[in-house]
PDB file of C-alpha atoms in Angstrom:
ATOM      1  CA  MET A   1      24.499  49.262 -11.312  1.00 85.00           C
ATOM      2  CA  ALA A   2      26.166  51.942  -9.026  1.00 83.00           C
ATOM      3  CA  LEU A   3      28.597  49.653  -7.619  1.00 81.00           C
ATOM      4  CA  PRO A   4      30.390  48.601 -10.997  1.00 84.00           C
ATOM      5  CA  ALA A   5      29.896  52.159 -12.307  1.00 87.00           C
ATOM      6  CA  GLY A   6      31.758  53.601  -9.226  1.00 88.00           C
ATOM      7  CA  GLN A   7      34.355  50.886  -9.555  1.00 87.00           C
ATOM      8  CA  LEU A   8      35.092  51.740 -13.248  1.00 90.00           C
ATOM      9  CA  LEU A   9      34.931  55.504 -12.501  1.00 92.00           C
ATOM     10  CA  GLY A  10      37.697  54.914  -9.749  1.00 90.00           C
ATOM     11  CA  LEU A  11      39.781  52.893 -12.132  1.00 90.00           C
ATOM     12  CA  ALA A  12      39.443  55.405 -15.028  1.00 90.00           C
ATOM     13  CA  THR A  13      40.364  58.270 -12.703  1.00 90.00           C
ATOM     14  CA  GLY A  14      43.419  56.357 -11.445  1.00 87.00           C
ATOM     15  CA  LEU A  15      44.587  55.581 -14.974  1.00 85.00           C
ATOM     16  CA  ALA A  16      44.141  59.122 -16.121  1.00 82.00           C
ATOM     17  CA  ALA A  17      46.116  60.394 -13.199  1.00 82.00           C
ATOM     18  CA  ALA A  18      48.957  57.892 -13.993  1.00 79.00           C
ATOM     19  CA  ARG A  19      49.015  58.862 -17.671  1.00 74.00           C
ATOM     20  CA  LEU A  20      49.475  62.585 -16.599  1.00 73.00           C
ATOM     21  CA  LEU A  21      51.944  62.177 -13.763  1.00 75.00           C
ATOM     22  CA  LEU A  22      54.059  59.274 -14.679  1.00 72.00           C
ATOM     23  CA  ARG A  23      56.378  59.649 -17.697  1.00 60.00           C
ATOM     24  CA  PRO A  24      57.717  56.463 -19.271  1.00 56.00           C
ATOM     25  CA  PRO A  25      61.266  56.342 -20.668  1.00 54.00           C
ATOM     26  CA  SER A  26      61.649  57.175 -24.419  1.00 52.00           C
ATOM     27  CA  SER A  27      61.293  54.304 -27.078  1.00 49.00           C
ATOM     28  CA  ARG A  28      65.090  54.399 -27.662  1.00 51.00           C
ATOM     29  CA  THR A  29      65.799  53.725 -24.055  1.00 46.00           C
ATOM     30  CA  ARG A  30      63.245  51.036 -23.754  1.00 49.00           C
ATOM     31  CA  ALA A  31      64.747  49.281 -26.679  1.00 46.00           C
ATOM     32  CA  ARG A  32      68.242  49.448 -25.326  1.00 50.00           C
ATOM     33  CA  ARG A  33      67.572  48.340 -21.563  1.00 60.00           C
ATOM     34  CA  PRO A  34      65.574  44.968 -21.490  1.00 60.00           C
ATOM     35  CA  LEU A  35      68.775  42.790 -21.138  1.00 63.00           C
ATOM     36  CA  VAL A  36      70.119  45.188 -18.532  1.00 64.00           C
ATOM     37  CA  ARG A  37      66.830  44.865 -16.643  1.00 63.00           C
ATOM     38  CA  LEU A  38      66.812  41.166 -16.827  1.00 66.00           C
ATOM     39  CA  ARG A  39      70.339  41.031 -15.408  1.00 69.00           C
ATOM     40  CA  LEU A  40      69.579  43.303 -12.582  1.00 66.00           C
ATOM     41  CA  LEU A  41      66.436  41.223 -11.758  1.00 61.00           C
ATOM     42  CA  ALA A  42      68.316  37.989 -11.764  1.00 68.00           C
ATOM     43  CA  ARG A  43      70.965  39.632  -9.476  1.00 68.00           C
ATOM     44  CA  ARG A  44      68.414  40.766  -6.993  1.00 63.00           C
ATOM     45  CA  LEU A  45      66.719  37.364  -7.043  1.00 59.00           C
ATOM     46  CA  ARG A  46      70.104  35.575  -6.181  1.00 62.00           C
ATOM     47  CA  ARG A  47      70.707  37.889  -3.475  1.00 62.00           C
ATOM     48  CA  GLY A  48      67.178  37.906  -2.014  1.00 58.00           C
ATOM     49  CA  ALA A  49      66.764  34.167  -2.131  1.00 60.00           C
ATOM     50  CA  LEU A  50      67.934  33.815   1.544  1.00 67.00           C
ATOM     51  CA  PRO A  51      67.634  36.440   4.181  1.00 69.00           C
ATOM     52  CA  THR A  52      70.800  38.442   5.191  1.00 72.00           C
ATOM     53  CA  PRO A  53      72.357  38.163   8.559  1.00 78.00           C
ATOM     54  CA  ALA A  54      70.629  41.431   9.608  1.00 79.00           C
ATOM     55  CA  GLN A  55      67.311  40.263   8.351  1.00 76.00           C
ATOM     56  CA  ARG A  56      67.694  37.044  10.293  1.00 78.00           C
ATOM     57  CA  ARG A  57      68.387  38.915  13.409  1.00 83.00           C
ATOM     58  CA  TYR A  58      65.314  41.029  12.871  1.00 81.00           C
ATOM     59  CA  LEU A  59      63.207  37.912  12.262  1.00 79.00           C
ATOM     60  CA  HIS A  60      64.533  36.317  15.356  1.00 79.00           C
ATOM     61  CA  ALA A  61      63.896  39.530  17.498  1.00 79.00           C
ATOM     62  CA  HIS A  62      60.345  39.825  16.369  1.00 76.00           C
ATOM     63  CA  ARG A  63      59.658  36.028  16.148  1.00 79.00           C
ATOM     64  CA  ALA A  64      56.400  36.252  18.173  1.00 77.00           C
ATOM     65  CA  PHE A  65      54.756  37.975  15.193  1.00 79.00           C
ATOM     66  CA  TRP A  66      55.423  35.358  12.453  1.00 79.00           C
ATOM     67  CA  ARG A  67      55.134  32.459  14.855  1.00 81.00           C
ATOM     68  CA  TYR A  68      51.824  33.285  16.524  1.00 85.00           C
ATOM     69  CA  ALA A  69      50.425  36.699  15.127  1.00 83.00           C
ATOM     70  CA  LEU A  70      50.524  35.586  11.662  1.00 85.00           C
ATOM     71  CA  PRO A  71      48.503  32.341  12.240  1.00 87.00           C
ATOM     72  CA  SER A  72      46.296  34.128  14.539  1.00 87.00           C
ATOM     73  CA  ASN A  73      45.317  36.701  11.911  1.00 86.00           C
ATOM     74  CA  VAL A  74      44.811  33.904   9.318  1.00 87.00           C
ATOM     75  CA  LEU A  75      42.586  32.126  11.734  1.00 87.00           C
ATOM     76  CA  ASN A  76      40.680  35.343  12.554  1.00 86.00           C
ATOM     77  CA  ALA A  77      40.058  35.930   8.728  1.00 86.00           C
ATOM     78  CA  ALA A  78      38.740  32.385   8.406  1.00 85.00           C
ATOM     79  CA  ILE A  79      36.438  32.804  11.364  1.00 87.00           C
ATOM     80  CA  GLY A  80      34.697  35.830  10.043  1.00 85.00           C
ATOM     81  CA  PRO A  81      32.812  34.172   7.189  1.00 87.00           C
ATOM     82  CA  LEU A  82      32.500  30.714   8.877  1.00 89.00           C
ATOM     83  CA  PRO A  83      29.000  31.406  10.470  1.00 91.00           C
ATOM     84  CA  LEU A  84      27.666  32.487   7.162  1.00 90.00           C
ATOM     85  CA  LEU A  85      28.956  29.350   5.330  1.00 90.00           C
ATOM     86  CA  LEU A  86      27.688  27.136   7.890  1.00 91.00           C
ATOM     87  CA  ILE A  87      24.340  28.677   8.106  1.00 92.00           C
ATOM     88  CA  GLY A  88      23.946  28.401   4.309  1.00 90.00           C
ATOM     89  CA  ALA A  89      24.890  24.828   4.315  1.00 89.00           C
ATOM     90  CA  ARG A  90      22.452  23.837   7.230  1.00 89.00           C
ATOM     91  CA  HIS A  91      19.635  26.357   6.887  1.00 90.00           C
ATOM     92  CA  GLY A  92      19.613  27.371   3.143  1.00 90.00           C
ATOM     93  CA  ALA A  93      20.315  30.512   1.143  1.00 90.00           C
ATOM     94  CA  LEU A  94      17.472  32.544   2.732  1.00 91.00           C
ATOM     95  CA  ALA A  95      18.839  32.239   6.182  1.00 91.00           C
ATOM     96  CA  ALA A  96      22.339  32.986   4.924  1.00 91.00           C
ATOM     97  CA  GLY A  97      21.134  36.097   3.209  1.00 91.00           C
ATOM     98  CA  GLN A  98      19.435  37.264   6.433  1.00 91.00           C
ATOM     99  CA  PHE A  99      22.462  36.574   8.495  1.00 93.00           C
ATOM    100  CA  ALA A 100      24.671  38.334   5.848  1.00 91.00           C
ATOM    101  CA  LEU A 101      22.617  41.518   5.993  1.00 91.00           C
ATOM    102  CA  THR A 102      22.737  41.436   9.924  1.00 92.00           C
ATOM    103  CA  GLN A 103      26.507  41.023   9.862  1.00 90.00           C
ATOM    104  CA  ARG A 104      26.947  43.845   7.554  1.00 89.00           C
ATOM    105  CA  VAL A 105      24.756  46.326   9.468  1.00 89.00           C
ATOM    106  CA  LEU A 106      26.254  45.431  12.766  1.00 88.00           C
ATOM    107  CA  ALA A 107      29.848  45.543  11.615  1.00 86.00           C
ATOM    108  CA  ALA A 108      29.629  48.945  10.234  1.00 82.00           C
ATOM    109  CA  PRO A 109      30.214  50.844  13.542  1.00 77.00           C
ATOM    110  CA  VAL A 110      33.061  48.509  14.353  1.00 75.00           C
ATOM    111  CA  SER A 111      34.881  49.175  11.034  1.00 75.00           C
ATOM    112  CA  LEU A 112      34.170  52.880  11.239  1.00 78.00           C
ATOM    113  CA  LEU A 113      34.149  54.216  14.822  1.00 81.00           C
ATOM    114  CA  ALA A 114      36.072  51.472  16.571  1.00 81.00           C
ATOM    115  CA  ALA A 115      38.955  51.468  14.011  1.00 78.00           C
ATOM    116  CA  SER A 116      39.472  55.267  14.746  1.00 82.00           C
ATOM    117  CA  VAL A 117      39.612  54.767  18.369  1.00 86.00           C
ATOM    118  CA  GLN A 118      42.057  51.967  17.787  1.00 85.00           C
ATOM    119  CA  GLU A 119      44.550  54.141  15.963  1.00 86.00           C
ATOM    120  CA  VAL A 120      44.641  56.424  18.807  1.00 87.00           C
ATOM    121  CA  PHE A 121      44.894  53.637  21.208  1.00 89.00           C
ATOM    122  CA  LYS A 122      47.852  52.144  19.433  1.00 87.00           C
ATOM    123  CA  ARG A 123      49.978  55.260  19.591  1.00 88.00           C
ATOM    124  CA  GLU A 124      49.179  56.019  23.257  1.00 89.00           C
ATOM    125  CA  SER A 125      49.635  52.477  24.543  1.00 88.00           C
ATOM    126  CA  VAL A 126      53.069  52.091  22.966  1.00 87.00           C
ATOM    127  CA  ARG A 127      54.136  55.429  24.224  1.00 88.00           C
ATOM    128  CA  GLN A 128      53.005  54.703  27.672  1.00 88.00           C
ATOM    129  CA  TYR A 129      54.377  51.210  27.789  1.00 86.00           C
ATOM    130  CA  GLN A 130      57.800  52.738  26.689  1.00 83.00           C
ATOM    131  CA  ASN A 131      57.637  55.479  29.428  1.00 86.00           C
ATOM    132  CA  SER A 132      56.189  53.577  32.377  1.00 84.00           C
ATOM    133  CA  GLY A 133      56.062  49.768  31.622  1.00 82.00           C
ATOM    134  CA  ASN A 134      52.091  49.579  31.364  1.00 85.00           C
ATOM    135  CA  CYS A 135      49.496  51.239  29.456  1.00 88.00           C
ATOM    136  CA  ARG A 136      46.558  51.227  31.860  1.00 89.00           C
ATOM    137  CA  PRO A 137      45.498  54.893  31.379  1.00 91.00           C
ATOM    138  CA  ALA A 138      45.258  54.420  27.643  1.00 91.00           C
ATOM    139  CA  TRP A 139      43.359  51.299  28.209  1.00 92.00           C
ATOM    140  CA  ARG A 140      40.860  52.780  30.612  1.00 92.00           C
ATOM    141  CA  HIS A 141      40.358  55.915  28.518  1.00 92.00           C
ATOM    142  CA  ALA A 142      39.818  53.781  25.256  1.00 91.00           C
ATOM    143  CA  ALA A 143      37.400  51.525  27.158  1.00 92.00           C
ATOM    144  CA  ARG A 144      35.194  54.491  28.425  1.00 92.00           C
ATOM    145  CA  VAL A 145      35.055  56.162  25.010  1.00 91.00           C
ATOM    146  CA  LEU A 146      34.028  52.814  23.414  1.00 91.00           C
ATOM    147  CA  LEU A 147      31.409  52.179  26.156  1.00 92.00           C
ATOM    148  CA  LEU A 148      29.745  55.601  25.585  1.00 91.00           C
ATOM    149  CA  LEU A 149      29.877  55.287  21.775  1.00 89.00           C
ATOM    150  CA  GLY A 150      28.398  51.725  21.564  1.00 89.00           C
ATOM    151  CA  PHE A 151      25.952  51.575  24.407  1.00 91.00           C
ATOM    152  CA  LEU A 152      22.884  53.540  22.972  1.00 91.00           C
ATOM    153  CA  PRO A 153      23.009  52.015  19.472  1.00 89.00           C
ATOM    154  CA  SER A 154      23.377  48.546  20.959  1.00 91.00           C
ATOM    155  CA  LEU A 155      20.489  49.120  23.335  1.00 93.00           C
ATOM    156  CA  LEU A 156      18.442  50.442  20.417  1.00 92.00           C
ATOM    157  CA  LEU A 157      19.124  47.255  18.473  1.00 91.00           C
ATOM    158  CA  LEU A 158      18.441  45.181  21.338  1.00 92.00           C
ATOM    159  CA  LEU A 159      14.989  46.688  21.930  1.00 93.00           C
ATOM    160  CA  ALA A 160      13.781  47.465  18.469  1.00 93.00           C
ATOM    161  CA  ALA A 161      15.945  45.834  15.753  1.00 92.00           C
ATOM    162  CA  PRO A 162      13.063  43.934  13.962  1.00 93.00           C
ATOM    163  CA  PRO A 163      10.949  46.970  13.151  1.00 94.00           C
ATOM    164  CA  LEU A 164      14.105  49.159  12.443  1.00 93.00           C
ATOM    165  CA  PHE A 165      15.112  46.552   9.791  1.00 93.00           C
ATOM    166  CA  ALA A 166      11.549  46.231   8.316  1.00 92.00           C
ATOM    167  CA  PHE A 167      11.514  50.128   8.066  1.00 92.00           C
ATOM    168  CA  ALA A 168      15.038  50.408   6.536  1.00 89.00           C
ATOM    169  CA  PHE A 169      15.181  47.400   4.249  1.00 90.00           C
ATOM    170  CA  GLY A 170      11.432  46.357   3.862  1.00 90.00           C
ATOM    171  CA  ALA A 171       9.083  44.032   5.632  1.00 91.00           C
ATOM    172  CA  PRO A 172      10.673  40.815   4.247  1.00 89.00           C
ATOM    173  CA  TRP A 173      14.013  41.710   6.072  1.00 91.00           C
ATOM    174  CA  ARG A 174      12.274  41.786   9.479  1.00 92.00           C
ATOM    175  CA  ALA A 175      13.632  38.277  10.216  1.00 92.00           C
ATOM    176  CA  ALA A 176      17.330  39.826   9.866  1.00 92.00           C
ATOM    177  CA  GLY A 177      16.339  42.245  12.567  1.00 92.00           C
ATOM    178  CA  GLU A 178      15.486  39.294  14.780  1.00 93.00           C
ATOM    179  CA  LEU A 179      18.773  37.953  14.385  1.00 93.00           C
ATOM    180  CA  ALA A 180      20.414  41.414  14.879  1.00 93.00           C
ATOM    181  CA  GLN A 181      18.506  41.599  18.106  1.00 93.00           C
ATOM    182  CA  ILE A 182      19.959  38.346  19.220  1.00 94.00           C
ATOM    183  CA  LEU A 183      23.586  39.423  18.184  1.00 94.00           C
ATOM    184  CA  ALA A 184      23.405  43.002  19.648  1.00 93.00           C
ATOM    185  CA  PRO A 185      25.192  42.246  22.959  1.00 94.00           C
ATOM    186  CA  LEU A 186      27.899  40.322  21.098  1.00 93.00           C
ATOM    187  CA  TYR A 187      28.611  43.205  18.659  1.00 92.00           C
ATOM    188  CA  PHE A 188      28.604  45.676  21.680  1.00 93.00           C
ATOM    189  CA  LEU A 189      31.466  43.562  23.146  1.00 93.00           C
ATOM    190  CA  ASN A 190      33.067  43.350  19.820  1.00 91.00           C
ATOM    191  CA  PHE A 191      32.942  47.070  19.472  1.00 91.00           C
ATOM    192  CA  ILE A 192      34.736  47.418  22.780  1.00 92.00           C
ATOM    193  CA  ALA A 193      37.270  44.507  22.536  1.00 91.00           C
ATOM    194  CA  SER A 194      38.481  44.913  18.892  1.00 88.00           C
ATOM    195  CA  PRO A 195      40.417  48.348  19.528  1.00 89.00           C
ATOM    196  CA  LEU A 196      41.853  47.059  22.835  1.00 90.00           C
ATOM    197  CA  SER A 197      43.198  43.887  21.255  1.00 88.00           C
ATOM    198  CA  TYR A 198      46.312  45.708  20.333  1.00 87.00           C
ATOM    199  CA  VAL A 199      47.446  45.271  23.983  1.00 89.00           C
ATOM    200  CA  PHE A 200      48.354  41.632  23.089  1.00 88.00           C
ATOM    201  CA  PHE A 201      50.903  42.813  20.686  1.00 85.00           C
ATOM    202  CA  VAL A 202      52.206  45.680  22.919  1.00 84.00           C
ATOM    203  CA  ALA A 203      52.580  43.087  25.695  1.00 83.00           C
ATOM    204  CA  GLY A 204      54.069  40.391  23.744  1.00 82.00           C
ATOM    205  CA  ARG A 205      51.172  38.035  24.167  1.00 86.00           C
ATOM    206  CA  GLN A 206      50.640  36.925  20.763  1.00 87.00           C
ATOM    207  CA  LYS A 207      50.614  33.184  21.881  1.00 88.00           C
ATOM    208  CA  ILE A 208      47.630  33.871  24.189  1.00 90.00           C
ATOM    209  CA  GLU A 209      45.959  35.661  21.159  1.00 89.00           C
ATOM    210  CA  LEU A 210      46.372  32.584  19.171  1.00 91.00           C
ATOM    211  CA  ALA A 211      45.033  30.236  21.765  1.00 92.00           C
ATOM    212  CA  TRP A 212      41.954  32.556  22.121  1.00 92.00           C
ATOM    213  CA  GLN A 213      41.260  32.381  18.296  1.00 92.00           C
ATOM    214  CA  LEU A 214      41.593  28.611  18.423  1.00 93.00           C
ATOM    215  CA  ALA A 215      38.974  28.453  21.187  1.00 94.00           C
ATOM    216  CA  LEU A 216      36.677  30.668  19.185  1.00 93.00           C
ATOM    217  CA  PHE A 217      37.113  28.564  16.096  1.00 93.00           C
ATOM    218  CA  ALA A 218      36.401  25.465  17.917  1.00 94.00           C
ATOM    219  CA  MET A 219      33.195  27.104  19.585  1.00 94.00           C
ATOM    220  CA  THR A 220      31.870  28.307  16.210  1.00 93.00           C
ATOM    221  CA  LEU A 221      32.189  24.742  14.581  1.00 92.00           C
ATOM    222  CA  ALA A 222      30.622  23.160  17.470  1.00 92.00           C
ATOM    223  CA  VAL A 223      27.657  25.550  17.702  1.00 92.00           C
ATOM    224  CA  PHE A 224      26.622  25.419  14.051  1.00 90.00           C
ATOM    225  CA  ALA A 225      27.222  21.777  13.698  1.00 88.00           C
ATOM    226  CA  ALA A 226      24.790  21.100  16.513  1.00 88.00           C
ATOM    227  CA  PRO A 227      21.218  20.080  15.390  1.00 89.00           C
ATOM    228  CA  LEU A 228      19.559  23.388  16.343  1.00 90.00           C
ATOM    229  CA  THR A 229      17.147  25.731  14.659  1.00 91.00           C
ATOM    230  CA  LEU A 230      18.641  28.976  13.092  1.00 91.00           C
ATOM    231  CA  HIS A 231      17.675  31.205  15.984  1.00 92.00           C
ATOM    232  CA  GLN A 232      18.972  28.733  18.520  1.00 93.00           C
ATOM    233  CA  SER A 233      22.361  28.383  16.688  1.00 93.00           C
ATOM    234  CA  VAL A 234      22.658  32.213  16.479  1.00 93.00           C
ATOM    235  CA  ALA A 235      21.823  32.424  20.209  1.00 94.00           C
ATOM    236  CA  ALA A 236      24.270  29.800  21.211  1.00 94.00           C
ATOM    237  CA  TYR A 237      27.022  31.557  18.957  1.00 95.00           C
ATOM    238  CA  ALA A 238      26.225  34.943  20.526  1.00 94.00           C
ATOM    239  CA  THR A 239      26.460  33.484  24.048  1.00 95.00           C
ATOM    240  CA  GLY A 240      29.622  31.573  23.459  1.00 94.00           C
ATOM    241  CA  TYR A 241      31.314  34.395  21.595  1.00 94.00           C
ATOM    242  CA  SER A 242      30.336  36.884  24.303  1.00 94.00           C
ATOM    243  CA  LEU A 243      31.745  34.708  27.173  1.00 95.00           C
ATOM    244  CA  LEU A 244      34.950  34.594  25.133  1.00 94.00           C
ATOM    245  CA  TYR A 245      35.067  38.314  24.613  1.00 94.00           C
ATOM    246  CA  LEU A 246      34.625  38.777  28.321  1.00 95.00           C
ATOM    247  CA  VAL A 247      37.559  36.582  29.007  1.00 94.00           C
ATOM    248  CA  TYR A 248      39.393  38.545  26.208  1.00 93.00           C
ATOM    249  CA  LEU A 249      38.790  41.874  27.845  1.00 93.00           C
ATOM    250  CA  ARG A 250      39.855  40.673  31.241  1.00 92.00           C
ATOM    251  CA  MET A 251      43.185  39.344  29.723  1.00 92.00           C
ATOM    252  CA  SER A 252      43.745  42.502  27.789  1.00 91.00           C
ATOM    253  CA  TYR A 253      43.330  44.591  30.949  1.00 91.00           C
ATOM    254  CA  ARG A 254      45.707  42.455  32.778  1.00 90.00           C
ATOM    255  CA  TYR A 255      48.276  42.641  30.218  1.00 90.00           C
ATOM    256  CA  ALA A 256      47.849  46.425  30.101  1.00 88.00           C
ATOM    257  CA  LEU A 257      49.343  46.351  33.625  1.00 84.00           C
ATOM    258  CA  ASP A 258      52.031  43.926  32.916  1.00 66.00           C
ATOM    259  CA  ARG A 259      55.354  45.609  33.516  1.00 52.00           C
ATOM    260  CA  ASP A 260      58.531  44.296  31.805  1.00 47.00           C
ATOM    261  CA  PRO A 261      61.281  43.911  34.513  1.00 41.00           C
ATOM    262  CA  ALA A 262      63.807  44.999  31.896  1.00 42.00           C
ATOM    263  CA  GLY A 263      61.942  48.099  31.105  1.00 41.00           C
ATOM    264  CA  ARG A 264      61.626  47.171  27.390  1.00 43.00           C
ATOM    265  CA  LEU A 265      58.715  47.101  25.169  1.00 44.00           C
ATOM    266  CA  HIS A 266      57.411  43.533  24.856  1.00 47.00           C
ATOM    267  CA  ALA A 267      56.318  44.072  21.247  1.00 44.00           C
ATOM    268  CA  ALA A 268      59.920  44.683  20.322  1.00 40.00           C
ATOM    269  CA  ARG A 269      61.005  41.148  21.221  1.00 40.00           C
TER     270      ARG A 269
END
């Protein structure tokens, strides 16, 4: 009940603020302008049907983003719920619910703390790349901070996730804690690698990012399509994903050292 109540309260507050702050035109003006608005809209649609020469030059200069980064992001968004759907199809709703709770609990630090570190890393990596052609200091500093922030919580989950879940959510959810125990190393690597992934954009390596996402997608399908138990599937998924993350971190560090011979920022091309 609290979730829809909070949503309705937020919508009501926004509508009240809009009613106070936004002043619509008078009725006489509204009655006089519909045809003018339609003509302006039709003119804008005609002009905006095709990109202008300046827009085409911009799209060409940043072609790596819409060629590789856009499908990579779409694939990443599809991979996120894929294990949950496959677990539900193979092992039933109870197993899917346990895995869903595990995902929500373990993803919270990534969405809160790691996202904050990433905002700082974005700014510093771009600045260092523009000044010196690499962003190694920013990469190493961000990696150290993420290691310090994520090590103890991950170790705690690895050692005592089942009783912690039973204490926080009740005894029936102890099985979700067992899944969290298996996934703890994976989410520790995810906590470190997610903010550092911006190196692929700064260094202009969007094609490599797309190839990595394709490998992750194939691995996820293969693991959960195999005839394994729930715990075996989750363990295989965590192992394969962790190995891919180690490769990912190695590549991101390498590209953080990559100097453009022309002295230009890779992400601008």
